[in-house]
Short mmCIF file of C-alpha atoms in Angstrom, two decimals:
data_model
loop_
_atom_site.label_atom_id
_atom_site.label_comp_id
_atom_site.label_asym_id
_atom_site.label_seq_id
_atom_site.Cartn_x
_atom_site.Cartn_y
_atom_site.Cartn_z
CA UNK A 1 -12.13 -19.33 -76.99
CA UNK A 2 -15.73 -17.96 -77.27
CA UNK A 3 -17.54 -18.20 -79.82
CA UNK A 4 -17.64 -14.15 -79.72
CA UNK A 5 -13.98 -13.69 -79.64
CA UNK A 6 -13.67 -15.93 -82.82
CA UNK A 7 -16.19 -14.09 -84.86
CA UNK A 8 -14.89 -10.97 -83.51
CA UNK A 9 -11.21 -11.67 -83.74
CA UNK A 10 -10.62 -14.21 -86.08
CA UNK A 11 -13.47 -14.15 -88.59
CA UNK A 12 -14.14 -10.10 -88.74
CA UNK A 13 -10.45 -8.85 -88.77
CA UNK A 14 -8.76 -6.82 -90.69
CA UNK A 15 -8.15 -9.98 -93.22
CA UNK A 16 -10.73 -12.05 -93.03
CA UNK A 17 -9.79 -16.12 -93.49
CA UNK A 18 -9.54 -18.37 -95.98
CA UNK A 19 -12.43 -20.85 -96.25
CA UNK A 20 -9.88 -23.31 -95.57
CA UNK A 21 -8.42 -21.60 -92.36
CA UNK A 22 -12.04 -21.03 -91.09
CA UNK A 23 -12.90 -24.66 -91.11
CA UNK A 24 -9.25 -26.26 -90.66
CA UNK A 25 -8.11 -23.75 -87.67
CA UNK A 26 -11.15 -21.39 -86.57
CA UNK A 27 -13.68 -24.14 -86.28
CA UNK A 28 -11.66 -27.26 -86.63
CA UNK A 29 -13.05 -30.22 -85.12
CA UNK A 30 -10.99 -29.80 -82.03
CA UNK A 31 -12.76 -26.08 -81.73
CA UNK A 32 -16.10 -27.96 -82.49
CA UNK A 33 -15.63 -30.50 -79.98
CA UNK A 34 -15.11 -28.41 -77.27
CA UNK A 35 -18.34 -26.41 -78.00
CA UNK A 36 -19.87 -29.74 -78.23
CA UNK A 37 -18.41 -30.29 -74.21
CA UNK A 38 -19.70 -27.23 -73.39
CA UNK A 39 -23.06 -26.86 -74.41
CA UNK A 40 -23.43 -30.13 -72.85
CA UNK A 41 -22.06 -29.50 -69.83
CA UNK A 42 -24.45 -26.31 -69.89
CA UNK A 43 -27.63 -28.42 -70.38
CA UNK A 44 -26.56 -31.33 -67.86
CA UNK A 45 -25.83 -27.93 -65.10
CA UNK A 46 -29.51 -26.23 -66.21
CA UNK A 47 -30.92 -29.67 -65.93
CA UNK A 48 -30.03 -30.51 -62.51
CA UNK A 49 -30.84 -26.91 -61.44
CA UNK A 50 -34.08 -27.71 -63.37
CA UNK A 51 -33.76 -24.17 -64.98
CA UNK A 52 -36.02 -24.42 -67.94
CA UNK A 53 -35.33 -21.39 -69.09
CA UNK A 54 -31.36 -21.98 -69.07
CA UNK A 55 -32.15 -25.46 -70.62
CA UNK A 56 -33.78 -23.93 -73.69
CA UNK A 57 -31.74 -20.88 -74.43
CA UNK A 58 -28.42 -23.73 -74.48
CA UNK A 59 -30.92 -25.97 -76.81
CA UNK A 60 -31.79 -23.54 -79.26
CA UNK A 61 -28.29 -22.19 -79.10
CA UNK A 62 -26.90 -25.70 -80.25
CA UNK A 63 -29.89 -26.05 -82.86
CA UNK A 64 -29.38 -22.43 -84.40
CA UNK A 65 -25.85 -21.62 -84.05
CA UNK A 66 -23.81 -25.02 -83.50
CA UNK A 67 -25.64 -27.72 -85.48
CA UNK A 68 -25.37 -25.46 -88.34
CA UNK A 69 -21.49 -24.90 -87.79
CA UNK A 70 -20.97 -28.63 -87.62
CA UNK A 71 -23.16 -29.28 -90.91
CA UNK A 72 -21.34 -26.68 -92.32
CA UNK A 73 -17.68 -28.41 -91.21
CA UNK A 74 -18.51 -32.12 -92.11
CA UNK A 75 -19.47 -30.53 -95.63
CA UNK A 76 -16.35 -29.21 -95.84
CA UNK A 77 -14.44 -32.19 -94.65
CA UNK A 78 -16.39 -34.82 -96.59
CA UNK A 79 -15.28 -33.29 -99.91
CA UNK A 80 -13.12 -34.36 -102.32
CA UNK A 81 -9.15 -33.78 -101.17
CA UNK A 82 -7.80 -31.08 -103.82
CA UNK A 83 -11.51 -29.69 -104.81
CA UNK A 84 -11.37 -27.09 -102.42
CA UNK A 85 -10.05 -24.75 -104.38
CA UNK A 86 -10.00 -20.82 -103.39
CA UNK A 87 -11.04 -18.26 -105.02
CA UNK A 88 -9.93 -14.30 -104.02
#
């Protein structure tokens, strides 16, 4: 799923999720993985196309929307089991 259609669809809606849904189904680790795959499948494509411009669009993409994501999910994960408590 894109990372569009998430934020769109899943984080957006009509009910917006829990903090534990966003990082435990959203943008589990699986999800995060994947994007992982593919933005470096994306720079290893631009790279042999030697498409600079591709190459730094994917780069600043992973340091300004995934990196972020990722710090955001290992914070989440590292925490104490039973802390995460939820406030509505």
């Amino acid at each position: 799923t894109s990372l569009e259609t998430k934020w769109t669809q899943e984080i957006c809606g009509a009910t917006p999720p829990t903090r534990r849904e966003l990082w435990e189904t959203v943008f589990s680790p699986a999800v995060l993985d994947g994007y992982d795959r593919q933005l470096e499948y994306a720079r290893s494509r631009s790279l042999d196309y030697g498409d600079t411009n591709v190459t730094r669009r994917v780069d600043l993409f992973r340091t300004e929307i995934y990196e972020p994501l990722k710090a955001a999910s290992d914070r989440y994960f590292s925490g104490p089991p039973g802390l995460a408590v939820e406030i509505r």
